[in-house]
Each structure stands twice: as structure tokens, then as C-alpha cells.
Amino acid sequence: MTTHHALSKKVLKPYVYAAVAWLLFAYGIFFIIPNTQSVVALAREDGFFEYAGAFLFLFSGVLFLMNFWKGRKRGKPFSFRNTLFLLLGLVFLLGFFEEISWGQRIFDIPTPEGLKAINTQDELNFHNLSFWNDRDENGARVSGWKQMFTVTRMFSLFWFSFCCLIPTVYQCFGPARKRLERIAFPIVPLSIGGFFMVNYLMLKILTPYVDTLLQYPMVEVSESTSAFLFFLVSLWFVNHRASRLSRRQLT
């Protein structure tokens, strides 16, 4: 007899393997590649990891919108679950355009003077606006209450809540599980969501052990890793219904 738990572990294995492989690759370059400048080049502005993160946001957005479209075809266009998929799709598409600065460097678009004055990187995007950026105009990290409203902090709260906290509450507390099931809240498997915390801890633990020149590139690698993990989450929600077997098949 095949149990549901064993089946779930089997279905989740490819996602777990993919997450482990990306983490080993992404953080391994800091210790395997001896040339510091080569690592910096991979994680620089418009480098491999930044574009990888941008396109992974794009793929995630498309997959979440596919989930929305599936729900729409089933006659529930704006259920709570389906509306959430729509919002997630739009947010990740926005993240893609923000990461490439809306094509500014690709098409050589100048930054308007008004935006340049309040953008810490003089770019055509909104996530680098000075009032919610984690660095000031001199490149120093902001402190105090300003830290609570930075894009970095809000993004961290988002992945922690959606991918770690809510799935843990769902697994551990029966009454909360019933409420979440009642609104058909999309639960991220902890086997995937837990890697967001692994990524966060790896950044914090490994940063002191790399050259000062590599500390900002490591932040870029951490961000692209989050994008890869969200891609796995969005892919899971597209595929997970197909992976379910009926109760009869589980016996």
C-alpha cells in the first residue's frame, strides 16, 4: 500500500533536488572560482544572476497567471484562491520589469530628471526610490524605523509569511488548517518553502567568510535564489493537481 505521505515525498523530490542543486551552484561559485573578478562579473549589474532572477520572476508570473486562467475556466474566476493567483502573477511580472528597469539599459532610455533625483541608482524603476530603499544616497544601509519599510524587508516578510509561516501553521494547528482549507488558500509545501529560510541563513552565515568585494554579489545571488525558489513554487501550483491520485489509487 502506498501512503499519501510517501506519495507526496515522491512528487516533491524533483523540486527538492532542483532547489539543492541551485543553492550549491549559486553559493558554490564564491568558494570554487578562485578569481574574485570572475565572481563579481557573474553577480554584477546586468550580469548572469541579475538576469536569471529577472527571468525567473517572469516565468513565475506567467505560471501564476496560468493558475488563475485554470480557475477561471472552472467557473470560479474570482474566488479567493484564484484572485490570489492573479495578484501573484501580476506582482511577479512587475518584479521582472523592475529588475530590468523597464528595459532602460536594453533600449538605452535616459532616466527622467525628476526620477533621477529620488532614485538611489539613477534608474528607471521604483524599487530603488530613496524612501523605501535599504541604502541611502551615499550607499550606507538605513537604520531604525526606515528599515521596516524597505523593499528588501517587505519582500522578506512576503516570502517568510507565504512560504514558511502559513505552511507551518497549516501543518501544526488544526483549527487554522480548517480555516485555510475553507477559503482554499494555496499552501506552499514546506519541502519547498523551507529552502527560503535556508537561502536566508546561507547569506547570513557565509557573508563574513568571503572577500569584502564579494559581499554585495552574494546579496545578488541570494535574490536570484529567491526568484528560483518562487519559480519552483509557481511550478508546483501548476502541476500539483496532476500529481494527486484518487483515494482509491492510494490504497
mmCIF file of C-alpha atoms in Angstrom:
data_model
loop_
_atom_site.group_PDB
_atom_site.id
_atom_site.type_symbol
_atom_site.label_atom_id
_atom_site.label_comp_id
_atom_site.label_asym_id
_atom_site.label_seq_id
_atom_site.Cartn_x
_atom_site.Cartn_y
_atom_site.Cartn_z
ATOM 1 C CA MET A 1 0.000 0.000 0.000
ATOM 2 C CA THR A 2 1.321 3.447 -0.962
ATOM 3 C CA THR A 3 0.615 6.082 1.683
ATOM 4 C CA HIS A 4 -0.274 9.683 0.865
ATOM 5 C CA HIS A 5 2.826 10.816 2.796
ATOM 6 C CA ALA A 6 5.103 8.590 0.724
ATOM 7 C CA LEU A 7 3.403 9.751 -2.462
ATOM 8 C CA SER A 8 3.840 13.402 -1.518
ATOM 9 C CA LYS A 9 7.556 12.861 -0.847
ATOM 10 C CA LYS A 10 7.947 11.190 -4.246
ATOM 11 C CA VAL A 11 6.149 14.024 -6.050
ATOM 12 C CA LEU A 12 8.203 16.677 -4.247
ATOM 13 C CA LYS A 13 11.605 15.081 -4.879
ATOM 14 C CA PRO A 14 12.307 16.879 -8.203
ATOM 15 C CA TYR A 15 11.582 20.249 -6.583
ATOM 16 C CA VAL A 16 13.844 19.472 -3.630
ATOM 17 C CA TYR A 17 16.660 18.274 -5.892
ATOM 18 C CA ALA A 18 16.345 21.393 -8.064
ATOM 19 C CA ALA A 19 16.476 23.687 -5.013
ATOM 20 C CA VAL A 20 19.551 21.915 -3.597
ATOM 21 C CA ALA A 21 21.313 21.998 -6.968
ATOM 22 C CA TRP A 22 20.697 25.743 -7.393
ATOM 23 C CA LEU A 23 21.883 26.547 -3.871
ATOM 24 C CA LEU A 24 25.085 24.540 -4.320
ATOM 25 C CA PHE A 25 25.751 26.209 -7.659
ATOM 26 C CA ALA A 26 24.858 29.758 -6.590
ATOM 27 C CA TYR A 27 26.836 29.862 -3.350
ATOM 28 C CA GLY A 28 29.499 27.413 -4.505
ATOM 29 C CA ILE A 29 30.922 29.900 -7.010
ATOM 30 C CA PHE A 30 32.186 32.047 -4.130
ATOM 31 C CA PHE A 31 34.421 29.233 -2.916
ATOM 32 C CA ILE A 32 35.172 27.248 -6.088
ATOM 33 C CA ILE A 33 36.068 30.059 -8.508
ATOM 34 C CA PRO A 34 39.432 31.462 -7.361
ATOM 35 C CA ASN A 35 39.246 34.664 -9.421
ATOM 36 C CA THR A 36 37.320 37.300 -7.459
ATOM 37 C CA GLN A 37 36.661 39.420 -10.545
ATOM 38 C CA SER A 38 35.060 36.467 -12.335
ATOM 39 C CA VAL A 39 32.600 36.038 -9.472
ATOM 40 C CA VAL A 40 31.883 39.778 -9.392
ATOM 41 C CA ALA A 41 31.206 39.672 -13.145
ATOM 42 C CA LEU A 42 28.621 36.902 -12.679
ATOM 43 C CA ALA A 43 26.759 38.859 -9.990
ATOM 44 C CA ARG A 44 27.221 42.414 -11.270
ATOM 45 C CA GLU A 45 24.518 44.732 -12.618
ATOM 46 C CA ASP A 46 23.182 43.175 -15.829
ATOM 47 C CA GLY A 47 25.190 40.047 -15.045
ATOM 48 C CA PHE A 48 24.121 36.408 -15.112
ATOM 49 C CA PHE A 49 22.447 36.280 -11.705
ATOM 50 C CA GLU A 50 20.530 39.523 -12.111
ATOM 51 C CA TYR A 51 19.102 38.489 -15.484
ATOM 52 C CA ALA A 52 18.466 34.960 -14.193
ATOM 53 C CA GLY A 53 16.479 36.426 -11.290
ATOM 54 C CA ALA A 54 14.555 38.744 -13.603
ATOM 55 C CA PHE A 55 13.524 35.986 -15.997
ATOM 56 C CA LEU A 56 12.684 33.615 -13.153
ATOM 57 C CA PHE A 57 10.291 36.306 -11.882
ATOM 58 C CA LEU A 58 8.838 36.464 -15.402
ATOM 59 C CA PHE A 59 8.352 32.681 -15.559
ATOM 60 C CA SER A 60 6.818 32.688 -12.063
ATOM 61 C CA GLY A 61 4.395 35.430 -13.052
ATOM 62 C CA VAL A 62 3.321 33.541 -16.180
ATOM 63 C CA LEU A 63 2.808 30.308 -14.212
ATOM 64 C CA PHE A 64 0.738 32.030 -11.515
ATOM 65 C CA LEU A 65 -1.407 33.593 -14.250
ATOM 66 C CA MET A 66 -1.801 30.120 -15.748
ATOM 67 C CA ASN A 67 -3.212 29.022 -12.383
ATOM 68 C CA PHE A 68 -5.601 31.966 -12.481
ATOM 69 C CA TRP A 69 -6.686 31.013 -16.004
ATOM 70 C CA LYS A 70 -7.299 27.401 -14.960
ATOM 71 C CA GLY A 71 -9.552 28.565 -12.121
ATOM 72 C CA ARG A 72 -11.360 30.929 -14.473
ATOM 73 C CA LYS A 73 -12.136 28.081 -16.866
ATOM 74 C CA ARG A 74 -13.619 26.082 -13.973
ATOM 75 C CA GLY A 75 -16.206 28.787 -13.439
ATOM 76 C CA LYS A 76 -14.603 30.415 -10.374
ATOM 77 C CA PRO A 77 -12.847 33.451 -11.857
ATOM 78 C CA PHE A 78 -12.598 35.494 -8.664
ATOM 79 C CA SER A 79 -12.615 33.052 -5.783
ATOM 80 C CA PHE A 80 -10.154 33.929 -3.010
ATOM 81 C CA ARG A 81 -7.657 31.371 -4.292
ATOM 82 C CA ASN A 82 -7.957 32.468 -7.890
ATOM 83 C CA THR A 83 -7.729 36.171 -7.057
ATOM 84 C CA LEU A 84 -4.567 35.464 -5.089
ATOM 85 C CA PHE A 85 -3.056 33.683 -8.095
ATOM 86 C CA LEU A 86 -3.929 36.681 -10.265
ATOM 87 C CA LEU A 87 -2.289 39.098 -7.824
ATOM 88 C CA LEU A 88 0.809 36.908 -7.513
ATOM 89 C CA GLY A 89 1.096 36.717 -11.285
ATOM 90 C CA LEU A 90 0.902 40.490 -11.628
ATOM 91 C CA VAL A 91 3.359 41.071 -8.770
ATOM 92 C CA PHE A 92 5.978 38.785 -10.303
ATOM 93 C CA LEU A 93 5.536 40.308 -13.746
ATOM 94 C CA LEU A 94 6.060 43.698 -12.098
ATOM 95 C CA GLY A 95 9.168 42.259 -10.430
ATOM 96 C CA PHE A 96 10.530 41.215 -13.831
ATOM 97 C CA PHE A 97 10.103 44.677 -15.347
ATOM 98 C CA GLU A 98 11.535 46.318 -12.243
ATOM 99 C CA GLU A 99 14.607 44.060 -12.323
ATOM 100 C CA ILE A 100 15.387 45.073 -15.908
ATOM 101 C CA SER A 101 14.491 48.713 -15.108
ATOM 102 C CA TRP A 102 11.680 48.533 -17.650
ATOM 103 C CA GLY A 103 14.187 47.891 -20.438
ATOM 104 C CA GLN A 104 16.125 51.076 -19.733
ATOM 105 C CA ARG A 105 19.610 49.675 -20.296
ATOM 106 C CA ILE A 106 18.488 47.377 -23.087
ATOM 107 C CA PHE A 107 16.986 50.238 -25.116
ATOM 108 C CA ASP A 108 19.268 52.976 -23.735
ATOM 109 C CA ILE A 109 16.403 55.009 -22.252
ATOM 110 C CA PRO A 110 17.529 58.039 -20.182
ATOM 111 C CA THR A 111 16.232 58.445 -16.629
ATOM 112 C CA PRO A 112 13.895 61.469 -16.270
ATOM 113 C CA GLU A 113 15.458 64.183 -14.131
ATOM 114 C CA GLY A 114 12.646 64.104 -11.584
ATOM 115 C CA LEU A 115 13.032 60.367 -11.046
ATOM 116 C CA LYS A 116 16.830 60.549 -11.034
ATOM 117 C CA ALA A 117 16.699 62.911 -8.070
ATOM 118 C CA ILE A 118 14.876 60.380 -5.852
ATOM 119 C CA ASN A 119 16.299 57.110 -7.208
ATOM 120 C CA THR A 120 19.392 55.834 -5.411
ATOM 121 C CA GLN A 121 20.759 54.205 -8.591
ATOM 122 C CA ASP A 122 19.562 56.823 -11.106
ATOM 123 C CA GLU A 123 17.472 54.134 -12.828
ATOM 124 C CA LEU A 124 14.042 53.915 -14.394
ATOM 125 C CA ASN A 125 12.453 51.798 -11.660
ATOM 126 C CA PHE A 126 10.530 52.161 -8.423
ATOM 127 C CA HIS A 127 12.171 49.664 -6.059
ATOM 128 C CA ASN A 128 15.275 51.876 -5.849
ATOM 129 C CA LEU A 129 13.372 55.008 -4.845
ATOM 130 C CA SER A 130 15.155 56.522 -1.871
ATOM 131 C CA PHE A 131 12.219 56.448 0.565
ATOM 132 C CA TRP A 132 11.962 52.632 0.565
ATOM 133 C CA ASN A 133 15.450 51.566 -0.454
ATOM 134 C CA ASP A 134 17.656 49.817 2.095
ATOM 135 C CA ARG A 135 20.562 52.131 1.240
ATOM 136 C CA ASP A 136 20.749 55.921 1.293
ATOM 137 C CA GLU A 137 22.200 58.187 -1.412
ATOM 138 C CA ASN A 138 25.716 57.531 -0.035
ATOM 139 C CA GLY A 139 25.337 53.740 -0.252
ATOM 140 C CA ALA A 140 25.101 53.256 3.522
ATOM 141 C CA ARG A 141 22.409 50.967 4.946
ATOM 142 C CA VAL A 142 19.446 52.773 6.506
ATOM 143 C CA SER A 143 18.663 52.148 10.166
ATOM 144 C CA GLY A 144 15.851 52.487 12.672
ATOM 145 C CA TRP A 145 12.233 52.673 11.566
ATOM 146 C CA LYS A 146 13.237 53.161 7.920
ATOM 147 C CA GLN A 147 14.394 49.540 7.803
ATOM 148 C CA MET A 148 10.842 48.351 8.404
ATOM 149 C CA PHE A 149 9.556 49.845 5.145
ATOM 150 C CA THR A 150 12.331 48.943 2.731
ATOM 151 C CA VAL A 151 11.601 46.819 -0.341
ATOM 152 C CA THR A 152 14.076 44.227 0.948
ATOM 153 C CA ARG A 153 12.282 43.916 4.290
ATOM 154 C CA MET A 154 8.824 43.751 2.678
ATOM 155 C CA PHE A 155 9.998 41.080 0.244
ATOM 156 C CA SER A 156 11.443 39.083 3.161
ATOM 157 C CA LEU A 157 8.164 39.344 5.071
ATOM 158 C CA PHE A 158 6.324 38.186 1.964
ATOM 159 C CA TRP A 159 8.348 35.013 1.357
ATOM 160 C CA PHE A 160 8.516 34.243 5.077
ATOM 161 C CA SER A 161 4.748 34.549 5.530
ATOM 162 C CA PHE A 162 3.614 32.869 2.296
ATOM 163 C CA CYS A 163 6.247 30.125 2.032
ATOM 164 C CA CYS A 164 7.231 29.376 5.648
ATOM 165 C CA LEU A 165 4.860 30.714 8.319
ATOM 166 C CA ILE A 166 1.456 29.901 6.780
ATOM 167 C CA PRO A 167 2.505 26.378 5.681
ATOM 168 C CA THR A 168 3.845 25.710 9.204
ATOM 169 C CA VAL A 169 0.631 26.939 10.808
ATOM 170 C CA TYR A 170 -1.341 24.785 8.354
ATOM 171 C CA GLN A 171 0.646 21.690 9.305
ATOM 172 C CA CYS A 172 0.630 22.258 13.072
ATOM 173 C CA PHE A 173 -2.717 23.791 14.022
ATOM 174 C CA GLY A 174 -5.965 22.008 13.169
ATOM 175 C CA PRO A 175 -8.358 24.990 13.535
ATOM 176 C CA ALA A 176 -6.116 27.147 11.317
ATOM 177 C CA ARG A 177 -5.916 24.317 8.791
ATOM 178 C CA LYS A 178 -9.709 24.168 8.556
ATOM 179 C CA ARG A 179 -9.965 27.929 8.017
ATOM 180 C CA LEU A 180 -7.314 27.895 5.312
ATOM 181 C CA GLU A 181 -8.994 24.949 3.601
ATOM 182 C CA ARG A 182 -12.339 26.723 3.759
ATOM 183 C CA ILE A 183 -11.004 29.574 1.611
ATOM 184 C CA ALA A 184 -8.869 27.164 -0.464
ATOM 185 C CA PHE A 185 -5.704 29.046 0.426
ATOM 186 C CA PRO A 186 -2.808 27.801 -1.746
ATOM 187 C CA ILE A 187 -0.400 26.130 0.692
ATOM 188 C CA VAL A 188 3.257 26.019 -0.291
ATOM 189 C CA PRO A 189 4.795 22.618 0.597
ATOM 190 C CA LEU A 190 7.310 23.084 3.410
ATOM 191 C CA SER A 191 9.699 20.863 1.447
ATOM 192 C CA ILE A 192 9.967 23.785 -0.987
ATOM 193 C CA GLY A 193 9.204 26.730 1.283
ATOM 194 C CA GLY A 194 11.853 25.717 3.800
ATOM 195 C CA PHE A 195 14.551 26.478 1.249
ATOM 196 C CA PHE A 196 13.730 30.194 1.509
ATOM 197 C CA MET A 197 14.929 30.041 5.107
ATOM 198 C CA VAL A 198 17.974 28.004 4.043
ATOM 199 C CA ASN A 199 18.797 30.714 1.481
ATOM 200 C CA TYR A 200 18.427 33.443 4.112
ATOM 201 C CA LEU A 201 20.659 31.593 6.589
ATOM 202 C CA MET A 202 23.300 30.819 3.980
ATOM 203 C CA LEU A 203 23.554 34.524 3.136
ATOM 204 C CA LYS A 204 23.930 35.469 6.808
ATOM 205 C CA ILE A 205 26.374 32.680 7.648
ATOM 206 C CA LEU A 206 28.599 32.792 4.556
ATOM 207 C CA THR A 207 28.886 36.560 4.022
ATOM 208 C CA PRO A 208 31.574 37.076 6.735
ATOM 209 C CA TYR A 209 33.750 34.396 5.098
ATOM 210 C CA VAL A 210 34.033 35.995 1.659
ATOM 211 C CA ASP A 211 36.122 38.899 0.417
ATOM 212 C CA THR A 212 34.615 42.361 1.001
ATOM 213 C CA LEU A 213 34.297 42.791 -2.770
ATOM 214 C CA LEU A 214 32.084 39.700 -2.879
ATOM 215 C CA GLN A 215 29.610 40.654 -0.165
ATOM 216 C CA TYR A 216 27.285 42.660 -2.417
ATOM 217 C CA PRO A 217 27.454 39.995 -5.176
ATOM 218 C CA MET A 218 26.385 37.465 -2.548
ATOM 219 C CA VAL A 219 23.277 39.568 -1.893
ATOM 220 C CA GLU A 220 22.531 39.486 -5.632
ATOM 221 C CA VAL A 221 22.951 35.707 -5.617
ATOM 222 C CA SER A 222 20.582 35.430 -2.647
ATOM 223 C CA GLU A 223 17.960 37.481 -4.506
ATOM 224 C CA SER A 224 18.240 35.340 -7.640
ATOM 225 C CA THR A 225 17.943 32.230 -5.452
ATOM 226 C CA SER A 226 14.685 33.569 -4.016
ATOM 227 C CA ALA A 227 13.472 34.089 -7.585
ATOM 228 C CA PHE A 228 14.386 30.488 -8.447
ATOM 229 C CA LEU A 229 12.527 29.191 -5.394
ATOM 230 C CA PHE A 230 9.428 31.201 -6.326
ATOM 231 C CA PHE A 231 9.666 29.685 -9.782
ATOM 232 C CA LEU A 232 9.544 26.232 -8.150
ATOM 233 C CA VAL A 233 6.557 27.311 -6.044
ATOM 234 C CA SER A 234 4.648 28.587 -9.088
ATOM 235 C CA LEU A 235 5.529 25.415 -10.999
ATOM 236 C CA TRP A 236 4.248 23.329 -8.101
ATOM 237 C CA PHE A 237 0.878 25.054 -8.151
ATOM 238 C CA VAL A 238 0.578 24.442 -11.897
ATOM 239 C CA ASN A 239 1.446 20.752 -11.571
ATOM 240 C CA HIS A 240 0.238 19.677 -8.138
ATOM 241 C CA ARG A 241 -3.308 18.794 -9.155
ATOM 242 C CA ALA A 242 -1.964 16.456 -11.812
ATOM 243 C CA SER A 243 0.225 14.801 -9.174
ATOM 244 C CA ARG A 244 -2.694 13.926 -6.913
ATOM 245 C CA LEU A 245 -4.075 10.413 -7.098
ATOM 246 C CA SER A 246 -7.556 9.495 -6.043
ATOM 247 C CA ARG A 247 -8.153 7.936 -2.644
ATOM 248 C CA ARG A 248 -8.808 4.652 -4.415
ATOM 249 C CA GLN A 249 -5.413 4.772 -6.126
ATOM 250 C CA LEU A 250 -3.659 5.422 -2.809
ATOM 251 C CA THR A 251 -4.645 2.003 -1.463
#
